[in-house]
Amino acid sequence: MLFWILRKSGWDGEGARKFWLWRVCGEMVIFVFSRKMENTTSIINKSYNYLETPLIESFFILKERKYYFDSLKHVGTRREFYDTYKNSITKFISCINSDKDISLLNSIAFNHIKTIIDENTFKVPLSSIDPKGFHLLNLSEPVSIDSLKDKYRIAAKKYHPDIGGTNEEMQTVNSAFDKFHNILCIKTFNNDEDCNSDFLNDEMTAKDFIYLIYTSLIEITLDDWQIEESYKWLKLFYERNIANTKYGKGLLTSSIPMLSNLAKNLHLIKLTTESQYCFTKAEECLAIAQKEGLFYDNYVKSAHEIINELKKPRIVITHIKQANNLLYYNIIDEKKYNDAMKRFNIRKNDDESKEDILKIFLLENEFQNLPLDILTVQVNITGKLINEPDYFDYYFNELTDEQKCEYKEAFSKSTNIKLIRKYVYVRLFSILKSIISFENQKIIKEVIKEVKFFKEIKAHRSSLDSECDSLLSLLFFFSELSESDFKERMNLLNKLDSNAAELEIDKNSVIVFWNRLSSKLTIKLNPSYYEFAKLPTEKFKKILSEGIITCEEEKKNNEIWNDELSLIESIRSKHGEMELFKVLDIGKENPSVVIEKLEPYVNDLLLLGEKITNVQELQVMFWIDKLTINMVRLKDFKNAVNLFEKAFLLSEKYWERSNNTEKNSILKRYEKCLKELNK
């Protein structure tokens, strides 16, 4: 009977007979049996039906959501996904109850990933990566995550040993599912060539993954001001010794902001013991950071000041969940809460008015069918997680099939504000490239309406309007050209676009060809390109015939730029810029020391600014800001005014690069100092 049971359990005949003989050997039997079980663990694990095993199923769901979450660029979009991501993390954590569970995850998901995936993997069909697994899963190209799961469920029922399949078949099905799932996650939620993912780290283990998702959970709850819940997860993080992995130890210093902020927040709700626990952990991590020469001192210093009530906390409320939790903990009063809700309501009303703008636009207009946006594969995207296009990934043909389908929906009658905002930069690029590549002057009038509309529905604090203004300027320029001039210019721009890469590596012209300018030759969403596209026709022809852009002039500009950067760098080295960051920490206690250290450095930079062309590279305003703060602390308004007035003498090139917040901050302090001097 025992022999028959062993055979049914997957043991070969020889193994079963040996066990039967060893059975009569008393204690020896237990040893052999346990060793045999250890050696077959991976085989037994491979017999799991992944999507019917809670731990493994929750892992694969979480992995997909983690890839998606990491792909989101905008903080608002990430916050909208918090609850979904958090739920998948907590479900996964609840399934991990022992070292056995961690061993299972290691054997399934973390023992072979680097060998499976390299940058060439994305260039070949899945069927060539694992032909047998592809066949057993009954897949057909193109494969999506959803279709892979559907096929896996069917294959698992067919090949599972308990149902009539074999261990070998189930191993092949599971191995193929794991490989294909990793590849599809990366292709769906990251760039195809991005091989820096956590799941591609050859040293990544299940514990390392658990480390990452615990820190994500703590940071999400911390951002929402769910203070006690955030502390609960942090405590579990340390109690379960999750940070004690090679990967985790390498990230300990990056947890200093998280620990410091949680320490402050716990103090605010009068959980003193818990606050001190987090602060101690932050100090321990800071000691490591200081040995590595990393600057995290300000985070711990800020926590120290709040905990010891040397400084009042600065509470910034950016979304409703924060406001609700801050009120719940009595960190803010009813007045501040109501003020925040008024702001959110204004923003909500603004978004609603933009929905009305969209409805009116769709009643009066249709989005143009651009010749660049050809959809060749129609896939079902209902309910799917589809990532945002990556930074500067604006070419329609480079989107995934799911993104292409969603893009087409975004610019159709069934669209909505969120979809348009998600793909607006892809659309702007398609507009520009469609006009140039297809020499299509007829659509300019209609697409100008689109671009103006995009400005009207831009997200809160988005810089989209300035991008639209620049593009509109070029579109108006194109629209005013005669038909013959337009065709000639489009022809030249197309030739420059197709030759751009070749020109950059041309051995005969590389000496005189400035690579920073060469990028202007490629059609792109870029203010430099917009200006470049308006150049006189004769200059275009010269570039095409000579393969260079006014070679001597550009060569000289390039040399000047490099020389000036060297001068700036020499001043930074002379004054030890990195060390000056540390000096800023003592500003409140000893502003005179800060002034003594910073003033010579700032004066040298400003003096150089009077002599160089590329003054925008100085980046001096940060230091002027810090220096004048300390001058005001000592009521040295005269020197502060003198310093500001020197800064205002910098050429327009500098101020064009400076952002509005920086300008306003400087001007306000300048006006305050003038008032004090005139008293």
XYZ file of C-alpha atoms in Angstrom:
679
model
C 0.000 0.000 0.000
C 2.797 2.436 0.941
C 4.586 1.611 -2.307
C 1.390 2.459 -4.271
C 0.922 5.770 -2.358
C 4.484 6.817 -3.089
C 4.067 6.058 -6.785
C 0.854 8.135 -6.923
C 2.675 10.990 -5.151
C 5.123 11.294 -8.006
C 8.023 9.197 -6.726
C 9.685 7.010 -9.310
C 9.632 3.246 -8.793
C 13.245 3.018 -7.681
C 12.771 5.783 -5.106
C 9.659 4.075 -3.727
C 11.384 0.686 -3.423
C 14.344 2.273 -1.606
C 11.999 3.956 0.828
C 10.238 0.622 1.487
C 13.591 -1.011 2.315
C 14.661 1.907 4.521
C 11.332 1.696 6.393
C 12.625 -1.327 8.338
C 15.733 0.534 9.456
C 14.088 2.325 12.385
C 15.253 5.899 12.916
C 17.171 5.905 9.654
C 13.855 6.023 7.824
C 12.912 9.441 9.248
C 16.227 10.932 8.149
C 16.013 9.584 4.612
C 12.385 10.614 4.237
C 13.098 14.172 5.376
C 16.098 14.449 3.044
C 14.051 13.122 0.151
C 11.321 15.700 0.878
C 13.884 18.521 0.959
C 15.301 17.462 -2.372
C 11.859 17.341 -3.999
C 10.597 20.661 -2.603
C 11.082 22.474 -5.903
C 9.233 19.719 -7.765
C 6.323 19.826 -5.337
C 6.245 23.619 -5.549
C 6.169 23.450 -9.329
C 2.985 21.388 -9.057
C 1.054 24.342 -7.617
C -1.757 25.914 -9.561
C -0.449 29.470 -9.224
C -3.756 31.278 -9.597
C -5.582 29.048 -7.112
C -2.922 29.327 -4.401
C -3.676 32.511 -2.360
C -0.027 33.440 -1.689
C 1.146 33.006 -5.273
C -1.968 34.555 -6.798
C -1.667 37.614 -4.520
C 2.018 37.903 -5.463
C 1.327 38.007 -9.210
C -1.519 40.522 -8.770
C 0.675 42.701 -6.560
C 3.563 42.502 -9.009
C 1.352 43.795 -11.821
C 0.061 46.638 -9.649
C 3.536 47.508 -8.439
C 4.787 47.830 -12.014
C 1.787 50.026 -12.831
C 2.196 52.159 -9.694
C 5.903 52.671 -10.406
C 5.086 53.750 -13.961
C 2.817 56.613 -12.809
C 4.552 59.988 -13.045
C 1.979 62.382 -11.598
C 1.437 62.486 -7.836
C -2.315 62.991 -8.279
C -2.636 59.860 -10.422
C -0.540 57.885 -7.949
C -2.771 58.992 -5.056
C -5.863 57.884 -6.953
C -4.301 54.414 -7.131
C -3.295 54.292 -3.433
C -6.288 52.256 -2.208
C -6.033 49.643 -4.956
C -2.290 49.247 -4.475
C -2.564 49.234 -0.687
C -5.247 46.524 -0.724
C -3.102 44.267 -2.900
C -0.107 44.776 -0.573
C -2.051 43.976 2.602
C -3.592 40.883 0.998
C -0.145 39.654 -0.010
C 1.300 40.325 3.453
C -1.571 38.447 5.095
C -0.629 35.355 3.065
C 2.957 35.293 4.398
C 2.880 33.398 7.673
C 6.152 31.483 7.803
C 9.612 30.921 6.367
C 8.030 28.170 4.286
C 5.956 30.783 2.439
C 9.082 32.840 1.736
C 10.895 29.715 0.479
C 7.970 29.009 -1.815
C 8.127 32.521 -3.281
C 11.888 32.225 -3.758
C 11.548 28.916 -5.587
C 8.821 30.253 -7.867
C 9.611 33.877 -8.561
C 13.104 34.913 -7.552
C 15.592 32.160 -8.328
C 16.010 32.557 -12.080
C 14.686 35.893 -13.276
C 17.996 37.401 -14.384
C 18.749 34.364 -16.507
C 15.312 34.539 -18.116
C 15.238 38.218 -19.003
C 17.865 40.325 -20.691
C 17.534 43.235 -23.058
C 17.315 40.889 -26.087
C 14.257 39.138 -24.634
C 12.003 41.990 -25.704
C 13.090 41.745 -29.331
C 11.851 38.190 -29.912
C 8.369 36.594 -29.699
C 7.469 34.693 -26.521
C 7.185 31.463 -28.509
C 10.940 31.468 -29.147
C 11.782 32.031 -25.460
C 10.055 28.872 -24.275
C 8.512 26.978 -27.243
C 7.305 24.010 -25.188
C 5.697 26.191 -22.515
C 4.138 28.394 -25.204
C 2.624 25.274 -26.802
C 1.319 23.771 -23.532
C -0.283 27.097 -22.628
C -1.903 27.112 -26.085
C -0.905 30.753 -26.596
C -0.960 32.773 -29.801
C 0.680 36.136 -30.502
C 0.091 38.842 -29.451
C -0.047 37.765 -25.796
C -1.383 40.069 -23.068
C -1.285 39.600 -19.295
C -5.008 38.828 -19.252
C -4.845 36.308 -22.100
C -1.823 34.649 -20.442
C -3.800 34.236 -17.198
C -6.830 32.840 -19.020
C -4.720 30.297 -20.884
C -2.817 29.409 -17.718
C -6.048 28.620 -15.830
C -7.066 26.206 -18.578
C -3.589 24.624 -18.779
C -3.332 24.252 -14.972
C -6.568 22.264 -14.924
C -5.349 20.106 -17.778
C -1.779 19.387 -16.643
C -1.920 19.456 -12.827
C -0.742 16.068 -11.433
C -3.800 15.805 -9.182
C -6.091 16.011 -12.203
C -4.284 13.701 -14.603
C -1.263 15.641 -15.827
C 2.366 15.048 -14.912
C 4.876 16.905 -12.767
C 7.010 17.587 -15.831
C 4.120 19.163 -17.752
C 3.060 21.269 -14.758
C 6.647 22.414 -14.197
C 6.856 23.506 -17.835
C 3.523 25.348 -17.673
C 4.448 27.135 -14.424
C 7.938 28.029 -15.594
C 6.598 29.427 -18.875
C 3.862 31.405 -17.081
C 6.457 32.919 -14.719
C 8.802 33.901 -17.572
C 6.065 35.312 -19.779
C 4.388 37.161 -16.888
C 7.651 38.936 -15.996
C 8.259 39.942 -19.602
C 4.694 41.160 -20.174
C 4.683 43.170 -16.925
C 7.828 45.003 -17.974
C 6.637 45.516 -21.554
C 3.236 46.721 -20.354
C 4.262 48.977 -17.491
C 7.841 50.024 -18.346
C 9.951 50.773 -21.414
C 10.821 47.625 -23.349
C 14.524 48.336 -22.942
C 14.299 49.153 -19.235
C 16.180 46.346 -17.541
C 16.683 48.131 -14.209
C 13.494 46.815 -12.679
C 13.488 45.358 -9.173
C 12.413 42.021 -10.650
C 15.485 41.871 -12.865
C 17.985 42.222 -10.053
C 19.930 38.959 -9.947
C 20.343 39.354 -6.174
C 16.653 40.022 -5.524
C 14.962 37.587 -3.156
C 11.451 37.266 -1.770
C 12.572 39.124 1.378
C 13.898 41.959 -0.754
C 10.556 42.217 -2.517
C 8.762 42.204 0.831
C 11.100 45.021 1.956
C 10.059 47.130 -1.045
C 6.341 46.637 -0.652
C 6.464 47.290 3.122
C 8.199 50.624 2.531
C 5.611 51.461 -0.159
C 2.826 50.717 2.318
C 4.415 52.876 5.026
C 4.950 55.764 2.603
C 1.379 55.595 1.267
C -0.173 55.668 4.744
C 2.298 58.381 5.786
C 1.321 60.553 2.828
C -2.359 60.128 3.742
C -1.597 61.031 7.394
C -2.849 57.598 8.535
C -0.311 57.906 11.320
C -1.164 54.954 13.553
C -1.527 52.587 10.629
C 1.778 53.770 9.203
C 3.469 53.073 12.544
C 1.829 49.630 12.738
C 3.417 48.628 9.434
C 6.775 50.133 10.400
C 6.805 48.178 13.665
C 6.037 44.942 11.805
C 8.762 45.845 9.320
C 11.373 45.821 12.096
C 9.860 43.027 14.194
C 9.972 40.676 11.213
C 13.557 41.727 10.493
C 12.620 42.620 6.921
C 15.381 45.206 6.570
C 18.013 42.562 7.307
C 18.736 41.596 3.695
C 21.623 42.615 1.486
C 19.221 44.560 -0.716
C 17.417 46.136 2.250
C 20.626 47.242 3.954
C 21.594 49.083 0.793
C 18.372 51.119 0.992
C 18.403 51.881 4.724
C 19.718 55.425 4.274
C 16.912 56.256 1.838
C 14.396 55.462 4.608
C 15.613 58.422 6.723
C 12.954 60.870 5.366
C 10.222 58.292 6.022
C 11.400 57.583 9.586
C 11.906 61.268 10.399
C 8.481 62.294 9.089
C 6.744 59.480 10.950
C 8.575 60.458 14.160
C 7.277 64.038 13.759
C 3.734 62.921 13.017
C 3.610 60.546 15.990
C 4.773 63.368 18.260
C 1.956 65.573 16.952
C -0.664 63.030 18.102
C 1.153 62.621 21.443
C 2.410 59.050 20.894
C 5.736 59.871 22.534
C 7.156 56.360 22.885
C 6.359 55.491 19.283
C 7.796 58.815 18.093
C 11.053 58.172 19.945
C 11.247 54.670 18.462
C 11.102 56.080 14.905
C 13.498 58.898 15.724
C 16.067 56.435 17.109
C 15.811 54.357 13.934
C 16.290 57.522 11.860
C 19.436 58.396 13.849
C 20.815 54.885 13.328
C 20.302 55.199 9.578
C 21.758 58.720 9.603
C 24.992 57.412 11.154
C 25.309 55.028 8.190
C 24.547 57.827 5.713
C 27.168 60.128 7.226
C 29.840 57.432 6.863
C 28.874 57.167 3.193
C 29.029 60.967 2.744
C 25.280 61.302 2.119
C 23.341 64.408 3.212
C 20.259 63.420 5.196
C 21.020 65.559 8.267
C 18.205 68.049 7.667
C 15.478 65.378 7.917
C 16.631 64.199 11.338
C 17.309 67.753 12.483
C 13.779 68.805 11.497
C 12.313 65.849 13.428
C 14.449 66.757 16.469
C 13.156 70.347 16.385
C 9.499 69.290 16.155
C 9.791 66.590 18.836
C 11.505 69.005 21.233
C 9.065 71.779 20.281
C 11.830 74.093 19.124
C 9.919 74.673 15.922
C 6.285 74.596 14.800
C 5.369 71.956 12.217
C 4.513 73.101 8.712
C 1.346 71.323 7.594
C 0.712 71.230 3.847
C -2.679 69.809 2.829
C -2.779 68.623 -0.761
C -5.756 66.251 -0.902
C -8.992 65.399 0.924
C -7.757 62.239 2.671
C -4.984 64.235 4.318
C -7.450 66.894 5.470
C -9.821 64.296 6.958
C -7.068 62.505 8.865
C -5.454 65.744 10.067
C -8.802 66.844 11.499
C -9.372 63.403 13.040
C -6.079 63.684 14.924
C -6.753 67.353 15.869
C -3.551 68.413 14.104
C -5.569 71.074 12.317
C -8.631 72.925 13.576
C -12.020 73.280 11.923
C -11.052 76.592 10.309
C -7.973 75.182 8.573
C -9.951 72.109 7.560
C -12.738 74.221 6.069
C -10.199 76.423 4.248
C -8.638 73.292 2.734
C -12.037 71.935 1.709
C -12.856 75.243 0.036
C -9.680 74.922 -2.035
C -10.562 71.345 -2.978
C -14.083 72.405 -3.904
C -12.726 75.208 -6.090
C -10.488 72.672 -7.792
C -13.397 70.233 -8.113
C -15.583 72.956 -9.628
C -12.723 73.860 -11.949
C -12.491 70.225 -13.103
C -16.265 70.108 -13.569
C -16.165 73.284 -15.659
C -13.457 71.655 -17.783
C -15.753 68.670 -18.340
C -18.305 71.201 -19.640
C -15.635 72.677 -21.928
C -14.996 69.152 -23.230
C -18.713 68.564 -23.917
C -18.996 71.839 -25.836
C -15.832 71.063 -27.817
C -17.149 67.617 -28.808
C -20.508 69.082 -29.864
C -18.819 71.575 -32.180
C -15.701 69.671 -33.278
C -14.173 66.276 -33.926
C -10.611 65.218 -33.227
C -8.705 64.944 -36.481
C -7.776 61.501 -37.834
C -4.039 61.978 -38.016
C -2.187 59.923 -40.644
C 0.496 59.036 -38.092
C -1.938 57.281 -35.730
C -2.719 54.032 -37.528
C -4.114 51.300 -35.278
C -3.233 47.864 -36.680
C -4.260 45.655 -33.722
C -7.500 46.032 -31.785
C -7.336 44.651 -28.221
C -9.831 44.621 -25.375
C -8.780 47.243 -22.801
C -11.884 47.181 -20.587
C -10.878 47.266 -16.913
C -7.164 46.936 -17.655
C -4.285 48.753 -15.983
C -2.602 50.703 -18.758
C 0.407 52.794 -17.869
C 1.046 56.388 -18.823
C 3.469 56.931 -21.699
C 6.960 57.396 -20.358
C 8.736 60.767 -20.307
C 9.488 61.833 -23.911
C 7.898 58.594 -25.188
C 5.559 60.488 -27.511
C 5.627 58.498 -30.749
C 2.357 56.625 -31.364
C 4.128 53.640 -32.919
C 6.220 53.170 -29.766
C 3.161 52.732 -27.537
C 1.996 49.262 -26.513
C -1.081 47.836 -28.260
C -3.163 48.578 -25.148
C -1.892 52.169 -25.047
C -2.645 52.644 -28.744
C -6.238 51.497 -28.255
C -6.677 53.742 -25.216
C -5.102 56.659 -27.103
C -7.628 56.213 -29.924
C -10.404 56.269 -27.328
C -8.893 59.399 -25.737
C -9.306 61.319 -28.992
C -12.774 60.140 -29.923
C -16.340 61.101 -28.988
C -16.255 58.720 -25.978
C -13.313 60.434 -24.309
C -12.932 62.104 -20.918
C -10.602 64.660 -19.338
C -8.330 62.097 -17.656
C -7.762 60.146 -20.861
C -6.929 63.284 -22.835
C -4.455 64.452 -20.194
C -2.850 61.012 -20.132
C -2.025 61.071 -23.846
C -1.930 64.791 -24.626
C 1.826 64.903 -25.303
C 1.557 61.920 -27.662
C -1.215 63.820 -29.438
C 0.813 67.030 -29.712
C 3.710 65.110 -31.220
C 1.382 63.316 -33.658
C -0.028 66.684 -34.742
C 3.434 68.125 -35.390
C 4.858 65.043 -37.120
C 1.706 64.441 -39.192
C 1.870 67.979 -40.583
C 5.573 67.751 -41.420
C 5.925 64.108 -42.516
C 2.739 64.116 -44.623
C 3.097 67.759 -45.740
C -0.473 68.306 -44.636
C -1.285 72.003 -44.476
C -5.036 71.446 -44.677
C -5.405 70.109 -41.151
C -3.521 72.975 -39.468
C -6.613 75.104 -38.914
C -8.455 72.247 -37.188
C -5.533 71.059 -35.047
C -4.955 74.624 -33.852
C -8.448 74.362 -32.308
C -7.377 71.122 -30.593
C -4.202 72.627 -29.143
C -6.114 75.652 -27.814
C -8.640 73.242 -26.278
C -5.849 71.261 -24.555
C -4.721 74.491 -22.888
C -8.204 75.059 -21.513
C -8.502 71.627 -19.871
C -4.972 71.275 -18.520
C -4.499 69.797 -15.054
C -3.978 71.949 -11.952
C -0.406 73.325 -11.890
C 0.410 71.731 -15.233
C 2.946 73.423 -17.519
C 1.046 72.204 -20.576
C -0.155 75.691 -21.524
C 3.398 76.947 -22.173
C 4.088 73.852 -24.323
C 0.888 74.496 -26.266
C 1.756 78.183 -26.734
C 5.139 77.288 -28.249
C 3.603 74.734 -30.598
C 0.805 77.121 -31.570
C 3.388 79.708 -32.574
C 4.946 77.203 -34.996
C 1.554 76.069 -36.329
C 0.539 79.672 -37.062
C 3.879 80.149 -38.840
C 3.207 77.078 -41.008
C -0.365 78.170 -41.738
C 0.788 81.539 -43.108
C 3.239 80.036 -45.641
C 2.219 79.887 -49.281
C 1.465 76.403 -50.602
C 4.802 76.158 -52.458
C 6.829 77.550 -49.514
C 5.064 75.177 -47.135
C 5.871 72.125 -49.290
C 9.493 73.170 -49.691
C 9.922 73.714 -45.945
C 8.241 70.408 -45.047
C 10.473 68.636 -47.566
C 13.599 70.138 -45.968
C 12.418 69.375 -42.418
C 11.748 65.763 -43.424
C 15.199 65.394 -44.945
C 16.796 66.855 -41.822
C 14.715 64.551 -39.642
C 15.736 61.417 -41.561
C 19.403 62.478 -41.695
C 19.722 63.652 -38.076
C 21.162 60.440 -36.619
C 23.468 59.942 -39.601
C 24.791 63.510 -39.359
C 25.569 63.120 -35.658
C 27.933 60.206 -36.275
C 29.378 61.427 -39.581
C 33.146 61.131 -39.102
C 33.826 63.992 -41.494
C 31.625 66.471 -39.649
C 31.744 65.315 -36.033
C 34.602 67.703 -35.259
C 32.575 70.725 -36.242
C 29.076 69.406 -35.628
C 27.661 70.403 -32.239
C 25.699 67.454 -30.861
C 23.621 69.676 -28.586
C 22.256 71.385 -31.686
C 22.051 68.270 -33.819
C 19.111 67.036 -31.761
C 17.154 69.982 -33.173
C 17.166 68.273 -36.558
C 14.821 65.541 -35.332
C 11.096 66.369 -35.235
C 10.272 66.734 -31.557
C 8.236 68.634 -28.969
C 10.902 71.095 -27.977
C 11.112 74.930 -27.912
C 14.505 74.726 -29.649
C 12.992 72.700 -32.473
C 10.082 75.132 -32.828
C 12.537 77.981 -33.357
C 14.786 75.876 -35.558
C 11.841 74.978 -37.830
C 11.366 78.705 -38.585
C 14.937 79.240 -39.874
C 15.364 80.766 -43.357
C 15.132 78.254 -46.191
C 18.678 78.984 -47.371
C 20.078 77.949 -43.998
C 18.260 74.616 -44.264
C 19.744 73.975 -47.688
C 23.230 74.755 -46.417
C 22.825 72.300 -43.552
C 21.739 69.572 -45.980
C 24.559 70.219 -48.442
C 27.365 70.593 -45.869
C 26.081 68.255 -43.148
C 26.831 70.934 -40.537
C 25.183 73.913 -38.908
C 27.333 76.996 -39.685
C 30.294 74.923 -38.602
C 32.744 77.546 -37.420
C 30.122 79.517 -35.525
C 28.735 76.459 -33.758
C 32.175 75.030 -33.089
C 33.124 78.303 -31.424
C 29.908 78.356 -29.369
C 30.553 74.822 -28.225
C 34.103 75.667 -27.151
C 32.901 78.767 -25.260
C 30.216 76.734 -23.487
C 32.727 74.082 -22.391
C 35.273 76.693 -21.252
C 32.670 78.553 -19.203
C 31.456 75.373 -17.552
C 35.058 74.680 -16.534
C 35.343 78.150 -14.968
C 32.135 77.628 -12.984
C 33.304 74.199 -11.844
C 36.663 75.606 -10.696
C 34.853 78.145 -8.444
C 32.701 75.363 -6.994
C 35.795 73.289 -6.246
C 37.663 76.259 -4.779
C 34.916 76.978 -2.251
C 33.966 73.328 -1.636
C 30.318 73.607 -2.662
C 29.313 70.231 -1.164
C 30.661 71.274 2.231
C 28.673 74.517 2.057
C 25.420 72.508 2.147
C 26.376 71.368 5.658
C 26.988 74.956 6.762
C 23.359 75.826 5.991
C 22.243 73.638 8.908
C 23.625 76.072 11.486
C 21.932 79.154 10.009
C 19.443 79.712 12.831
C 22.004 79.244 15.601
C 24.908 81.032 13.942
C 23.956 83.046 10.825
C 27.239 84.983 10.855
C 29.200 81.779 10.145
C 26.922 80.988 7.191
C 27.471 84.504 5.805
C 31.231 84.217 6.287
C 31.340 80.949 4.315
C 28.808 81.751 1.572
C 29.547 85.392 0.730
C 32.948 84.841 -0.981
C 31.472 81.978 -3.039
C 28.434 83.990 -4.173
C 30.560 87.048 -5.001
C 32.909 84.943 -7.143
C 29.959 83.463 -9.060
C 28.378 86.890 -9.625
C 31.717 88.325 -10.770
C 32.040 85.496 -13.282
C 28.434 86.128 -14.362
C 29.473 89.587 -15.608
C 32.006 88.034 -18.001
C 30.495 84.847 -19.428
C 27.920 84.241 -22.161
C 26.169 81.170 -20.757
C 25.217 82.871 -17.501
C 22.257 80.495 -17.082
C 24.708 77.771 -15.987
C 25.719 79.684 -12.818
C 22.845 78.357 -10.675
C 23.698 81.048 -8.133
C 20.213 82.062 -7.009
C 19.873 79.168 -4.554
C 22.924 80.455 -2.682
C 21.783 84.096 -2.845
C 18.490 82.985 -1.323
C 20.237 81.209 1.588
C 22.770 84.000 2.083
C 20.179 86.789 2.237
C 18.017 84.790 4.666
C 20.933 84.834 7.101
C 21.663 88.525 6.433
C 18.026 89.312 7.323
C 18.407 87.279 10.527
C 21.243 89.638 11.511
C 19.241 92.658 10.258
C 22.020 93.361 7.741
C 19.529 94.748 5.225
C 22.065 96.965 3.449
C 24.333 94.110 2.348
C 21.299 92.009 1.426
C 20.002 94.821 -0.858
C 23.450 95.219 -2.446
C 23.573 91.484 -3.116
C 20.098 91.448 -4.653
C 20.961 94.367 -6.925
C 24.098 92.573 -8.141
C 21.931 89.544 -8.935
C 19.440 91.689 -10.872
C 22.304 92.781 -13.149
C 22.642 89.235 -14.484
C 21.581 89.024 -18.132
C 18.092 87.960 -19.225
C 19.511 84.539 -20.104
C 19.756 83.749 -16.406
C 16.273 84.925 -15.501
C 14.698 83.070 -18.442
C 15.940 79.832 -16.882
C 14.813 80.800 -13.377
C 11.349 79.647 -12.261
C 8.597 82.004 -11.063
C 8.674 80.740 -7.468
C 12.375 81.566 -7.207
C 11.864 85.022 -8.716
C 8.930 85.860 -6.435
C 10.771 84.714 -3.305
C 13.799 86.861 -4.152
C 11.698 89.933 -5.010
C 9.651 89.701 -1.800
C 12.766 89.588 0.380
C 14.340 92.433 -1.612
C 11.239 94.602 -1.060
C 11.210 93.732 2.647
C 14.880 94.756 2.996
C 14.241 98.051 1.170
C 11.378 98.843 3.554
C 13.567 98.142 6.562
C 16.318 100.397 5.193
C 13.862 103.233 4.576
C 12.438 103.178 8.100
